[in-house]
Amino acid sequence: MTAAREAAGGDPRATLDPATRERDVRPIVARPRPGLSAGAITLTAIAAAALLFGLLEERRRAAVVPAVAPSGAAEVVAAPPPLMIPPAPPTPAPSRAVAPSAPEPHPMSAPVAPAVSTHARTPAGATGPSVGTPAPAPAKTPSTPAAPPRVAPGQALIVDTSAPLDVDHGTDAAADEKNGAGRQPVLSTSRARAAMLANRATTVAQGTLIPAVLETGFDSTSPGFARALVQRDVRGFDGTRVLIPRGSRLIGDYGSDTQRGQNRAVILWSRLIRPDGVTIAIGSPAADPVGRGGVRADVNTHFLERFSGAILQSVLDLGVTMAGRGSRSPVIVALPGAGSRVAATVPATGSDIVPTLRVPPGRSVGVFVARDLDFTESEAAR
């Protein structure tokens, strides 16, 4: 049956009798012709890939490697021509001396008066140029510059023979008030001599820290005065006497020259008044309770005032860009200076604003004594 079906082209109805074949509703289907096997297809693909790879590799080498040999005999460079040696220059012929010709006779003419020369006449017997001929200028001999003095390499030793500076420690209160706050320390190289501190019992030595409390507030917006009360008794150098009693009053002043980044208030105490009426020009700067310069203050940096102009400029630039862009464009590009015409009316005062320092009343402060305070006369009068 199978052989008969294959002979009929693969039609399963070929094995049926003619009567049954006509009543069969199944379609006539021919079997597919056998094609190439999978191995043949794989080998063909590999061969095609190898051929393509070889062609591409050959093109790459031809494009990368330059030609190193001429393509034809016509392109062969000929040998360079031999060098040409120039001939020797001809020897000049010796010149012959020409004999002078005889002078031609000239007709005699009437004598003419000799012209008077404006030049000075040369005295007889003197050697020099003829009359009327200016003397040639003497040749100038170039002067040889003097050799520079010999300097030994390295730095020369300089010996200072000046007298040592006389440092005056008894300056007045006005000079201390002017230079006490914010001055830079100066290192003196003069000779220092030891001395005995006079009136040790009635002297408050330099460097003493006087604790106090602020009675008035501090605001760096404008300059003003400050006042404080001494918290504890301050004794003399030897500790036997109370020279600055508790409750003494300190008077000072402050300025308004605040700088960026500053967070400590600078107060200069100029006068101290004791409860018994004794007063002294103290001339010392304010410090905190541990001796650091300045008083800790509350800082207002004025952030909005300083950067409001920049924020407004950015908003105007963005607004001008959005107003000028297309309705369908999703991209917004803010170019600098687009709103400069509108923002030109905004005053640029951000760079001129400095921080404001404020110190409330009642804050603990200190006074760093900048010079010796002598109470000898006031103690003797008591």
mmCIF file of C-alpha atoms in Angstrom:
data_model
loop_
_atom_site.group_PDB
_atom_site.id
_atom_site.type_symbol
_atom_site.label_atom_id
_atom_site.label_comp_id
_atom_site.label_asym_id
_atom_site.label_seq_id
_atom_site.Cartn_x
_atom_site.Cartn_y
_atom_site.Cartn_z
ATOM 1 C CA MET A 1 0.000 0.000 0.000
ATOM 2 C CA THR A 2 2.772 2.356 0.832
ATOM 3 C CA ALA A 3 4.533 1.670 -2.476
ATOM 4 C CA ALA A 4 1.351 2.353 -4.379
ATOM 5 C CA ARG A 5 0.828 5.602 -2.473
ATOM 6 C CA GLU A 6 4.326 6.794 -3.306
ATOM 7 C CA ALA A 7 3.807 5.864 -6.961
ATOM 8 C CA ALA A 8 0.664 7.992 -7.012
ATOM 9 C CA GLY A 9 2.561 11.068 -5.836
ATOM 10 C CA GLY A 10 1.731 10.762 -2.164
ATOM 11 C CA ASP A 11 -2.024 10.925 -2.497
ATOM 12 C CA PRO A 12 -3.632 8.641 0.146
ATOM 13 C CA ARG A 13 -6.701 8.202 -2.080
ATOM 14 C CA ALA A 14 -4.688 6.406 -4.717
ATOM 15 C CA THR A 15 -5.154 3.136 -2.821
ATOM 16 C CA LEU A 16 -8.933 3.462 -2.839
ATOM 17 C CA ASP A 17 -11.147 2.129 -5.471
ATOM 18 C CA PRO A 18 -12.547 4.614 -7.988
ATOM 19 C CA ALA A 19 -16.044 4.631 -6.440
ATOM 20 C CA THR A 20 -14.797 5.425 -2.961
ATOM 21 C CA ARG A 21 -12.287 7.990 -4.263
ATOM 22 C CA GLU A 22 -15.022 10.091 -5.827
ATOM 23 C CA ARG A 23 -17.042 10.194 -2.620
ATOM 24 C CA ASP A 24 -14.014 11.085 -0.430
ATOM 25 C CA VAL A 25 -14.076 14.714 0.730
ATOM 26 C CA ARG A 26 -10.415 14.874 1.711
ATOM 27 C CA PRO A 27 -8.303 17.347 -0.352
ATOM 28 C CA ILE A 28 -5.569 16.198 -2.654
ATOM 29 C CA VAL A 29 -2.264 17.114 -0.991
ATOM 30 C CA ALA A 30 1.146 16.518 -2.567
ATOM 31 C CA ARG A 31 4.122 15.812 -0.375
ATOM 32 C CA PRO A 32 6.891 18.484 -0.329
ATOM 33 C CA ARG A 33 9.971 17.844 -2.329
ATOM 34 C CA PRO A 34 13.030 17.036 -0.288
ATOM 35 C CA GLY A 35 15.475 20.067 0.029
ATOM 36 C CA LEU A 36 19.033 20.578 1.273
ATOM 37 C CA SER A 37 19.958 19.053 4.552
ATOM 38 C CA ALA A 38 20.932 21.081 7.645
ATOM 39 C CA GLY A 39 24.603 20.135 7.287
ATOM 40 C CA ALA A 40 24.749 21.407 3.714
ATOM 41 C CA ILE A 41 23.151 24.709 4.728
ATOM 42 C CA THR A 42 25.658 25.122 7.579
ATOM 43 C CA LEU A 43 28.662 24.438 5.352
ATOM 44 C CA THR A 44 27.378 26.879 2.742
ATOM 45 C CA ALA A 45 26.949 29.605 5.353
ATOM 46 C CA ILE A 46 30.458 29.013 6.741
ATOM 47 C CA ALA A 47 31.987 29.207 3.263
ATOM 48 C CA ALA A 48 30.132 32.436 2.485
ATOM 49 C CA ALA A 49 31.239 33.963 5.789
ATOM 50 C CA ALA A 50 34.871 33.018 5.178
ATOM 51 C CA LEU A 51 34.748 34.515 1.695
ATOM 52 C CA LEU A 52 33.231 37.749 2.982
ATOM 53 C CA PHE A 53 35.792 37.974 5.783
ATOM 54 C CA GLY A 54 38.645 37.488 3.306
ATOM 55 C CA LEU A 55 37.356 40.255 1.034
ATOM 56 C CA LEU A 56 36.914 42.709 3.906
ATOM 57 C CA GLU A 57 40.349 41.911 5.319
ATOM 58 C CA GLU A 58 41.969 42.477 1.942
ATOM 59 C CA ARG A 59 40.274 45.866 1.583
ATOM 60 C CA ARG A 60 41.347 46.882 5.081
ATOM 61 C CA ARG A 61 44.977 46.024 4.411
ATOM 62 C CA ALA A 62 44.955 47.885 1.114
ATOM 63 C CA ALA A 63 43.554 51.003 2.842
ATOM 64 C CA VAL A 64 45.951 50.941 5.827
ATOM 65 C CA VAL A 65 49.312 49.809 4.404
ATOM 66 C CA PRO A 66 50.830 52.478 2.092
ATOM 67 C CA ALA A 67 52.519 51.527 -1.156
ATOM 68 C CA VAL A 68 56.268 51.164 -0.675
ATOM 69 C CA ALA A 69 57.271 50.246 -4.213
ATOM 70 C CA PRO A 70 56.583 52.099 -7.501
ATOM 71 C CA SER A 71 53.865 50.628 -9.693
ATOM 72 C CA GLY A 72 55.798 50.931 -12.967
ATOM 73 C CA ALA A 73 59.216 51.423 -14.430
ATOM 74 C CA ALA A 74 58.330 54.993 -15.430
ATOM 75 C CA GLU A 75 58.055 55.968 -11.801
ATOM 76 C CA VAL A 76 61.569 54.855 -10.888
ATOM 77 C CA VAL A 77 63.552 57.850 -9.669
ATOM 78 C CA ALA A 78 66.631 58.464 -11.758
ATOM 79 C CA ALA A 79 70.032 58.795 -10.146
ATOM 80 C CA PRO A 80 70.886 62.328 -9.032
ATOM 81 C CA PRO A 81 73.134 64.315 -11.386
ATOM 82 C CA PRO A 82 76.822 64.549 -10.495
ATOM 83 C CA LEU A 83 78.000 67.498 -8.464
ATOM 84 C CA MET A 84 79.306 70.410 -10.517
ATOM 85 C CA ILE A 85 82.638 71.830 -9.379
ATOM 86 C CA PRO A 86 82.894 75.522 -10.276
ATOM 87 C CA PRO A 87 85.992 76.507 -12.293
ATOM 88 C CA ALA A 88 88.821 78.402 -10.640
ATOM 89 C CA PRO A 89 88.580 82.178 -10.959
ATOM 90 C CA PRO A 90 90.882 83.672 -13.628
ATOM 91 C CA THR A 91 94.117 85.282 -12.464
ATOM 92 C CA PRO A 92 93.972 89.059 -13.009
ATOM 93 C CA ALA A 93 96.571 90.461 -15.394
ATOM 94 C CA PRO A 94 99.157 92.818 -13.864
ATOM 95 C CA SER A 95 98.314 96.445 -14.457
ATOM 96 C CA ARG A 96 100.777 98.583 -16.305
ATOM 97 C CA ALA A 97 101.680 102.082 -15.181
ATOM 98 C CA VAL A 98 100.574 104.727 -17.628
ATOM 99 C CA ALA A 99 103.080 107.541 -18.210
ATOM 100 C CA PRO A 100 101.647 110.997 -17.615
ATOM 101 C CA SER A 101 100.995 112.984 -20.738
ATOM 102 C CA ALA A 102 102.731 116.290 -21.348
ATOM 103 C CA PRO A 103 100.822 119.325 -20.148
ATOM 104 C CA GLU A 104 99.070 121.266 -22.809
ATOM 105 C CA PRO A 105 100.094 124.925 -23.177
ATOM 106 C CA HIS A 106 97.530 127.456 -21.949
ATOM 107 C CA PRO A 107 97.332 131.062 -23.089
ATOM 108 C CA MET A 108 98.555 133.614 -20.565
ATOM 109 C CA SER A 109 95.906 135.753 -18.978
ATOM 110 C CA ALA A 110 95.989 138.848 -16.814
ATOM 111 C CA PRO A 111 96.937 138.195 -13.207
ATOM 112 C CA VAL A 112 94.032 137.990 -10.841
ATOM 113 C CA ALA A 113 94.222 139.249 -7.277
ATOM 114 C CA PRO A 114 94.411 136.351 -4.865
ATOM 115 C CA ALA A 115 91.324 135.712 -2.798
ATOM 116 C CA VAL A 116 91.583 136.551 0.870
ATOM 117 C CA SER A 117 91.047 133.485 2.971
ATOM 118 C CA THR A 118 88.819 133.694 6.007
ATOM 119 C CA HIS A 119 90.866 131.076 7.823
ATOM 120 C CA ALA A 120 93.652 131.934 10.182
ATOM 121 C CA ARG A 121 97.122 131.971 8.651
ATOM 122 C CA THR A 122 99.634 129.428 9.811
ATOM 123 C CA PRO A 123 102.760 131.018 11.230
ATOM 124 C CA ALA A 124 106.037 130.464 9.399
ATOM 125 C CA GLY A 125 107.936 127.405 10.378
ATOM 126 C CA ALA A 126 104.871 125.723 11.823
ATOM 127 C CA THR A 127 103.852 122.365 10.623
ATOM 128 C CA GLY A 128 100.227 122.019 9.658
ATOM 129 C CA PRO A 129 97.794 122.237 6.783
ATOM 130 C CA SER A 130 97.999 124.911 4.148
ATOM 131 C CA VAL A 131 96.209 128.236 4.446
ATOM 132 C CA GLY A 132 92.529 128.027 3.673
ATOM 133 C CA THR A 133 92.292 124.265 4.227
ATOM 134 C CA PRO A 134 90.482 123.233 7.429
ATOM 135 C CA ALA A 135 92.454 120.919 9.699
ATOM 136 C CA PRO A 136 91.076 117.388 9.900
ATOM 137 C CA ALA A 137 89.357 116.474 13.148
ATOM 138 C CA PRO A 138 91.469 114.270 15.411
ATOM 139 C CA ALA A 139 90.375 110.653 15.522
ATOM 140 C CA LYS A 140 88.515 109.730 18.673
ATOM 141 C CA THR A 141 89.992 106.877 20.608
ATOM 142 C CA PRO A 142 87.227 104.688 22.054
ATOM 143 C CA SER A 143 87.441 104.702 25.804
ATOM 144 C CA THR A 144 87.556 101.318 27.478
ATOM 145 C CA PRO A 145 84.891 101.071 30.216
ATOM 146 C CA ALA A 146 86.201 100.446 33.670
ATOM 147 C CA ALA A 147 85.777 96.938 34.951
ATOM 148 C CA PRO A 148 83.021 96.572 37.562
ATOM 149 C CA PRO A 149 84.141 96.032 41.137
ATOM 150 C CA ARG A 150 84.590 92.449 42.072
ATOM 151 C CA VAL A 151 81.784 91.109 44.210
ATOM 152 C CA ALA A 152 82.125 87.880 46.085
ATOM 153 C CA PRO A 153 79.299 85.406 45.507
ATOM 154 C CA GLY A 154 76.718 85.137 48.241
ATOM 155 C CA GLN A 155 75.240 87.722 50.558
ATOM 156 C CA ALA A 156 77.447 90.329 52.125
ATOM 157 C CA LEU A 157 77.615 90.499 55.906
ATOM 158 C CA ILE A 158 75.948 93.639 57.255
ATOM 159 C CA VAL A 159 76.810 94.693 60.780
ATOM 160 C CA ASP A 160 74.313 96.960 62.521
ATOM 161 C CA THR A 161 76.226 99.394 64.712
ATOM 162 C CA SER A 162 73.228 101.559 65.604
ATOM 163 C CA ALA A 163 72.224 102.013 69.216
ATOM 164 C CA PRO A 164 69.334 99.899 70.549
ATOM 165 C CA LEU A 165 65.913 101.456 70.471
ATOM 166 C CA ASP A 166 64.634 102.921 73.705
ATOM 167 C CA VAL A 167 61.201 101.402 74.192
ATOM 168 C CA ASP A 168 58.904 103.636 76.196
ATOM 169 C CA HIS A 169 56.366 101.642 78.177
ATOM 170 C CA GLY A 170 54.763 104.670 79.777
ATOM 171 C CA THR A 171 52.596 105.826 76.872
ATOM 172 C CA ASP A 172 49.505 107.876 77.538
ATOM 173 C CA ALA A 173 45.943 106.589 77.437
ATOM 174 C CA ALA A 174 45.121 108.207 74.082
ATOM 175 C CA ALA A 175 47.767 106.215 72.237
ATOM 176 C CA ASP A 176 46.604 103.002 73.868
ATOM 177 C CA GLU A 177 42.992 103.686 72.918
ATOM 178 C CA LYS A 178 44.011 104.348 69.322
ATOM 179 C CA ASN A 179 46.187 101.252 68.866
ATOM 180 C CA GLY A 180 44.877 98.877 71.523
ATOM 181 C CA ALA A 181 42.183 97.137 69.484
ATOM 182 C CA GLY A 182 43.090 95.215 66.378
ATOM 183 C CA ARG A 183 46.794 96.067 66.305
ATOM 184 C CA GLN A 184 49.276 93.521 65.050
ATOM 185 C CA PRO A 185 51.907 92.234 67.498
ATOM 186 C CA VAL A 186 55.373 93.647 66.808
ATOM 187 C CA LEU A 187 58.421 91.578 67.716
ATOM 188 C CA SER A 188 61.211 93.807 69.030
ATOM 189 C CA THR A 189 64.807 92.694 68.567
ATOM 190 C CA SER A 190 66.332 95.245 70.958
ATOM 191 C CA ARG A 191 68.108 94.154 74.118
ATOM 192 C CA ALA A 192 65.799 93.614 77.100
ATOM 193 C CA ARG A 193 67.015 94.384 80.613
ATOM 194 C CA ALA A 194 65.436 93.010 83.752
ATOM 195 C CA ALA A 195 64.007 95.497 86.235
ATOM 196 C CA MET A 196 62.085 95.355 89.481
ATOM 197 C CA LEU A 197 58.357 96.086 89.368
ATOM 198 C CA ALA A 198 57.800 99.168 91.519
ATOM 199 C CA ASN A 199 54.902 99.461 93.987
ATOM 200 C CA ARG A 200 53.895 95.823 93.692
ATOM 201 C CA ALA A 201 51.203 96.119 96.349
ATOM 202 C CA THR A 202 49.409 98.953 94.527
ATOM 203 C CA THR A 203 49.928 97.862 90.916
ATOM 204 C CA VAL A 204 47.670 95.735 88.707
ATOM 205 C CA ALA A 205 50.129 94.128 86.318
ATOM 206 C CA GLN A 206 49.708 93.934 82.576
ATOM 207 C CA GLY A 207 47.899 90.778 81.452
ATOM 208 C CA THR A 208 45.440 90.637 84.348
ATOM 209 C CA LEU A 209 41.944 89.510 83.323
ATOM 210 C CA ILE A 210 39.130 91.507 84.970
ATOM 211 C CA PRO A 211 35.712 89.742 84.830
ATOM 212 C CA ALA A 212 32.711 91.984 84.165
ATOM 213 C CA VAL A 213 29.070 91.978 83.007
ATOM 214 C CA LEU A 214 27.646 94.209 80.272
ATOM 215 C CA GLU A 215 25.100 96.773 81.427
ATOM 216 C CA THR A 216 24.337 98.098 77.945
ATOM 217 C CA GLY A 217 23.666 96.317 74.690
ATOM 218 C CA PHE A 218 25.853 96.282 71.613
ATOM 219 C CA ASP A 219 24.700 96.927 68.031
ATOM 220 C CA SER A 220 27.224 97.366 65.228
ATOM 221 C CA THR A 221 24.783 99.255 63.004
ATOM 222 C CA SER A 222 26.194 102.519 64.355
ATOM 223 C CA PRO A 223 29.078 103.366 66.724
ATOM 224 C CA GLY A 224 28.332 104.008 70.383
ATOM 225 C CA PHE A 225 29.407 103.608 74.006
ATOM 226 C CA ALA A 226 29.324 100.592 76.296
ATOM 227 C CA ARG A 227 29.254 100.148 80.069
ATOM 228 C CA ALA A 228 29.993 97.168 82.290
ATOM 229 C CA LEU A 229 30.285 96.270 86.005
ATOM 230 C CA VAL A 230 33.216 94.413 87.551
ATOM 231 C CA GLN A 231 32.094 91.062 89.021
ATOM 232 C CA ARG A 232 34.937 90.208 91.416
ATOM 233 C CA ASP A 233 37.571 92.009 93.436
ATOM 234 C CA VAL A 234 40.908 92.432 91.674
ATOM 235 C CA ARG A 235 43.997 92.578 93.899
ATOM 236 C CA GLY A 236 47.453 94.024 93.346
ATOM 237 C CA PHE A 237 50.486 92.148 92.108
ATOM 238 C CA ASP A 238 51.414 90.746 95.527
ATOM 239 C CA GLY A 239 47.763 90.045 96.474
ATOM 240 C CA THR A 240 47.744 92.096 99.693
ATOM 241 C CA ARG A 241 45.308 94.845 98.653
ATOM 242 C CA VAL A 242 42.070 95.033 96.682
ATOM 243 C CA LEU A 243 42.720 97.692 94.059
ATOM 244 C CA ILE A 244 39.626 97.216 91.831
ATOM 245 C CA PRO A 245 36.665 96.291 94.064
ATOM 246 C CA ARG A 246 33.556 94.520 92.886
ATOM 247 C CA GLY A 247 30.975 96.929 91.444
ATOM 248 C CA SER A 248 33.519 99.197 89.752
ATOM 249 C CA ARG A 249 32.247 100.623 86.482
ATOM 250 C CA LEU A 250 33.911 100.294 83.085
ATOM 251 C CA ILE A 251 33.300 102.846 80.309
ATOM 252 C CA GLY A 252 34.224 102.117 76.699
ATOM 253 C CA ASP A 253 33.232 102.604 73.081
ATOM 254 C CA TYR A 254 32.864 100.544 69.904
ATOM 255 C CA GLY A 255 32.722 101.207 66.183
ATOM 256 C CA SER A 256 30.591 100.091 63.250
ATOM 257 C CA ASP A 257 33.311 98.909 60.873
ATOM 258 C CA THR A 258 32.158 95.295 60.728
ATOM 259 C CA GLN A 259 33.698 92.973 58.154
ATOM 260 C CA ARG A 260 32.356 89.854 56.459
ATOM 261 C CA GLY A 261 32.884 86.722 58.481
ATOM 262 C CA GLN A 262 33.255 88.633 61.744
ATOM 263 C CA ASN A 263 31.329 87.172 64.676
ATOM 264 C CA ARG A 264 32.941 88.853 67.689
ATOM 265 C CA ALA A 265 32.295 92.396 68.873
ATOM 266 C CA VAL A 266 35.277 94.666 69.533
ATOM 267 C CA ILE A 267 34.961 97.013 72.531
ATOM 268 C CA LEU A 268 37.743 99.257 73.841
ATOM 269 C CA TRP A 269 37.474 100.106 77.540
ATOM 270 C CA SER A 270 38.900 103.564 78.148
ATOM 271 C CA ARG A 271 38.040 104.370 81.785
ATOM 272 C CA LEU A 272 37.497 102.594 85.106
ATOM 273 C CA ILE A 273 35.617 104.232 88.008
ATOM 274 C CA ARG A 274 35.721 102.676 91.483
ATOM 275 C CA PRO A 275 32.835 102.998 93.960
ATOM 276 C CA ASP A 276 34.952 105.353 96.138
ATOM 277 C CA GLY A 277 35.401 107.774 93.224
ATOM 278 C CA VAL A 278 38.928 106.809 92.168
ATOM 279 C CA THR A 279 39.235 106.761 88.372
ATOM 280 C CA ILE A 280 41.989 105.581 86.052
ATOM 281 C CA ALA A 281 42.491 105.490 82.280
ATOM 282 C CA ILE A 282 42.562 101.748 81.695
ATOM 283 C CA GLY A 283 42.945 101.716 77.889
ATOM 284 C CA SER A 284 42.381 97.959 77.439
ATOM 285 C CA PRO A 285 40.384 95.848 74.953
ATOM 286 C CA ALA A 286 37.422 93.639 75.775
ATOM 287 C CA ALA A 287 37.699 89.864 75.841
ATOM 288 C CA ASP A 288 35.548 86.876 76.695
ATOM 289 C CA PRO A 289 35.700 85.201 80.140
ATOM 290 C CA VAL A 290 38.610 82.977 79.040
ATOM 291 C CA GLY A 291 40.681 85.801 77.533
ATOM 292 C CA ARG A 292 39.927 85.469 73.808
ATOM 293 C CA GLY A 293 39.800 88.750 71.938
ATOM 294 C CA GLY A 294 36.381 90.291 71.379
ATOM 295 C CA VAL A 295 32.947 89.476 72.774
ATOM 296 C CA ARG A 296 30.798 86.670 71.386
ATOM 297 C CA ALA A 297 27.954 88.269 69.421
ATOM 298 C CA ASP A 298 24.793 87.247 67.579
ATOM 299 C CA VAL A 299 25.339 87.645 63.811
ATOM 300 C CA ASN A 300 22.726 88.712 61.262
ATOM 301 C CA THR A 301 24.162 88.062 57.789
ATOM 302 C CA HIS A 302 21.210 89.693 55.901
ATOM 303 C CA PHE A 303 20.937 86.732 53.535
ATOM 304 C CA LEU A 304 17.765 87.864 51.755
ATOM 305 C CA GLU A 305 18.999 91.427 51.314
ATOM 306 C CA ARG A 306 22.312 90.253 49.865
ATOM 307 C CA PHE A 307 20.953 87.663 47.416
ATOM 308 C CA SER A 308 17.540 89.086 46.530
ATOM 309 C CA GLY A 309 18.991 90.830 43.471
ATOM 310 C CA ALA A 310 20.512 87.607 42.130
ATOM 311 C CA ILE A 311 17.283 85.668 42.740
ATOM 312 C CA LEU A 312 15.219 88.343 40.985
ATOM 313 C CA GLN A 313 17.648 88.360 38.040
ATOM 314 C CA SER A 314 17.313 84.578 37.636
ATOM 315 C CA VAL A 315 13.513 84.755 37.786
ATOM 316 C CA LEU A 316 13.421 87.521 35.166
ATOM 317 C CA ASP A 317 15.761 85.591 32.839
ATOM 318 C CA LEU A 318 13.592 82.488 33.110
ATOM 319 C CA GLY A 319 10.402 84.486 32.529
ATOM 320 C CA VAL A 320 11.745 86.223 29.428
ATOM 321 C CA THR A 321 12.910 82.889 28.002
ATOM 322 C CA MET A 322 9.567 81.187 28.626
ATOM 323 C CA ALA A 323 7.706 84.091 27.035
ATOM 324 C CA GLY A 324 9.819 83.910 23.876
ATOM 325 C CA ARG A 325 9.928 80.141 23.339
ATOM 326 C CA GLY A 326 7.631 78.223 21.015
ATOM 327 C CA SER A 327 4.371 76.782 22.283
ATOM 328 C CA ARG A 328 5.308 73.246 21.217
ATOM 329 C CA SER A 329 8.928 73.246 22.395
ATOM 330 C CA PRO A 330 9.389 71.274 25.643
ATOM 331 C CA VAL A 331 12.912 72.673 26.208
ATOM 332 C CA ILE A 332 13.503 75.864 28.234
ATOM 333 C CA VAL A 333 16.931 77.500 27.892
ATOM 334 C CA ALA A 334 17.620 80.506 30.129
ATOM 335 C CA LEU A 335 20.396 82.606 28.590
ATOM 336 C CA PRO A 336 22.316 85.007 30.858
ATOM 337 C CA GLY A 337 21.414 88.646 30.353
ATOM 338 C CA ALA A 338 18.054 87.993 28.722
ATOM 339 C CA GLY A 339 16.291 90.069 31.379
ATOM 340 C CA SER A 340 19.040 92.623 31.875
ATOM 341 C CA ARG A 341 16.898 95.493 30.638
ATOM 342 C CA VAL A 342 14.234 94.805 33.208
ATOM 343 C CA ALA A 343 16.704 94.021 36.006
ATOM 344 C CA ALA A 344 18.731 97.177 35.338
ATOM 345 C CA THR A 345 16.361 99.079 37.593
ATOM 346 C CA VAL A 346 17.147 96.765 40.551
ATOM 347 C CA PRO A 347 19.978 98.288 42.662
ATOM 348 C CA ALA A 348 22.899 95.893 43.132
ATOM 349 C CA THR A 349 23.536 96.542 46.829
ATOM 350 C CA GLY A 350 24.221 92.968 47.909
ATOM 351 C CA SER A 351 27.989 93.443 47.891
ATOM 352 C CA ASP A 352 27.759 96.503 50.170
ATOM 353 C CA ILE A 353 25.791 94.816 52.951
ATOM 354 C CA VAL A 354 27.898 93.732 55.934
ATOM 355 C CA PRO A 355 26.722 91.522 58.798
ATOM 356 C CA THR A 356 25.234 93.098 61.914
ATOM 357 C CA LEU A 357 26.554 92.092 65.346
ATOM 358 C CA ARG A 358 24.379 92.320 68.452
ATOM 359 C CA VAL A 359 25.269 91.598 72.089
ATOM 360 C CA PRO A 360 22.447 91.681 74.661
ATOM 361 C CA PRO A 361 22.908 93.248 78.122
ATOM 362 C CA GLY A 362 23.950 90.885 80.899
ATOM 363 C CA ARG A 363 26.505 88.904 78.885
ATOM 364 C CA SER A 364 29.723 88.026 80.697
ATOM 365 C CA VAL A 365 32.790 89.783 79.302
ATOM 366 C CA GLY A 366 36.347 90.365 80.385
ATOM 367 C CA VAL A 367 38.956 93.109 80.306
ATOM 368 C CA PHE A 368 42.485 92.157 79.309
ATOM 369 C CA VAL A 369 44.689 94.743 81.050
ATOM 370 C CA ALA A 370 47.032 96.068 78.358
ATOM 371 C CA ARG A 371 49.424 97.987 80.674
ATOM 372 C CA ASP A 372 50.364 98.305 84.332
ATOM 373 C CA LEU A 373 47.789 100.188 86.436
ATOM 374 C CA ASP A 374 49.402 102.066 89.359
ATOM 375 C CA PHE A 375 47.091 103.033 92.254
ATOM 376 C CA THR A 376 49.874 104.295 94.568
ATOM 377 C CA GLU A 377 48.705 107.923 94.798
ATOM 378 C CA SER A 378 45.050 107.036 95.327
ATOM 379 C CA GLU A 379 45.900 104.477 98.009
ATOM 380 C CA ALA A 380 48.172 106.952 99.801
ATOM 381 C CA ALA A 381 45.380 109.560 99.859
ATOM 382 C CA ARG A 382 43.012 107.188 101.664
#
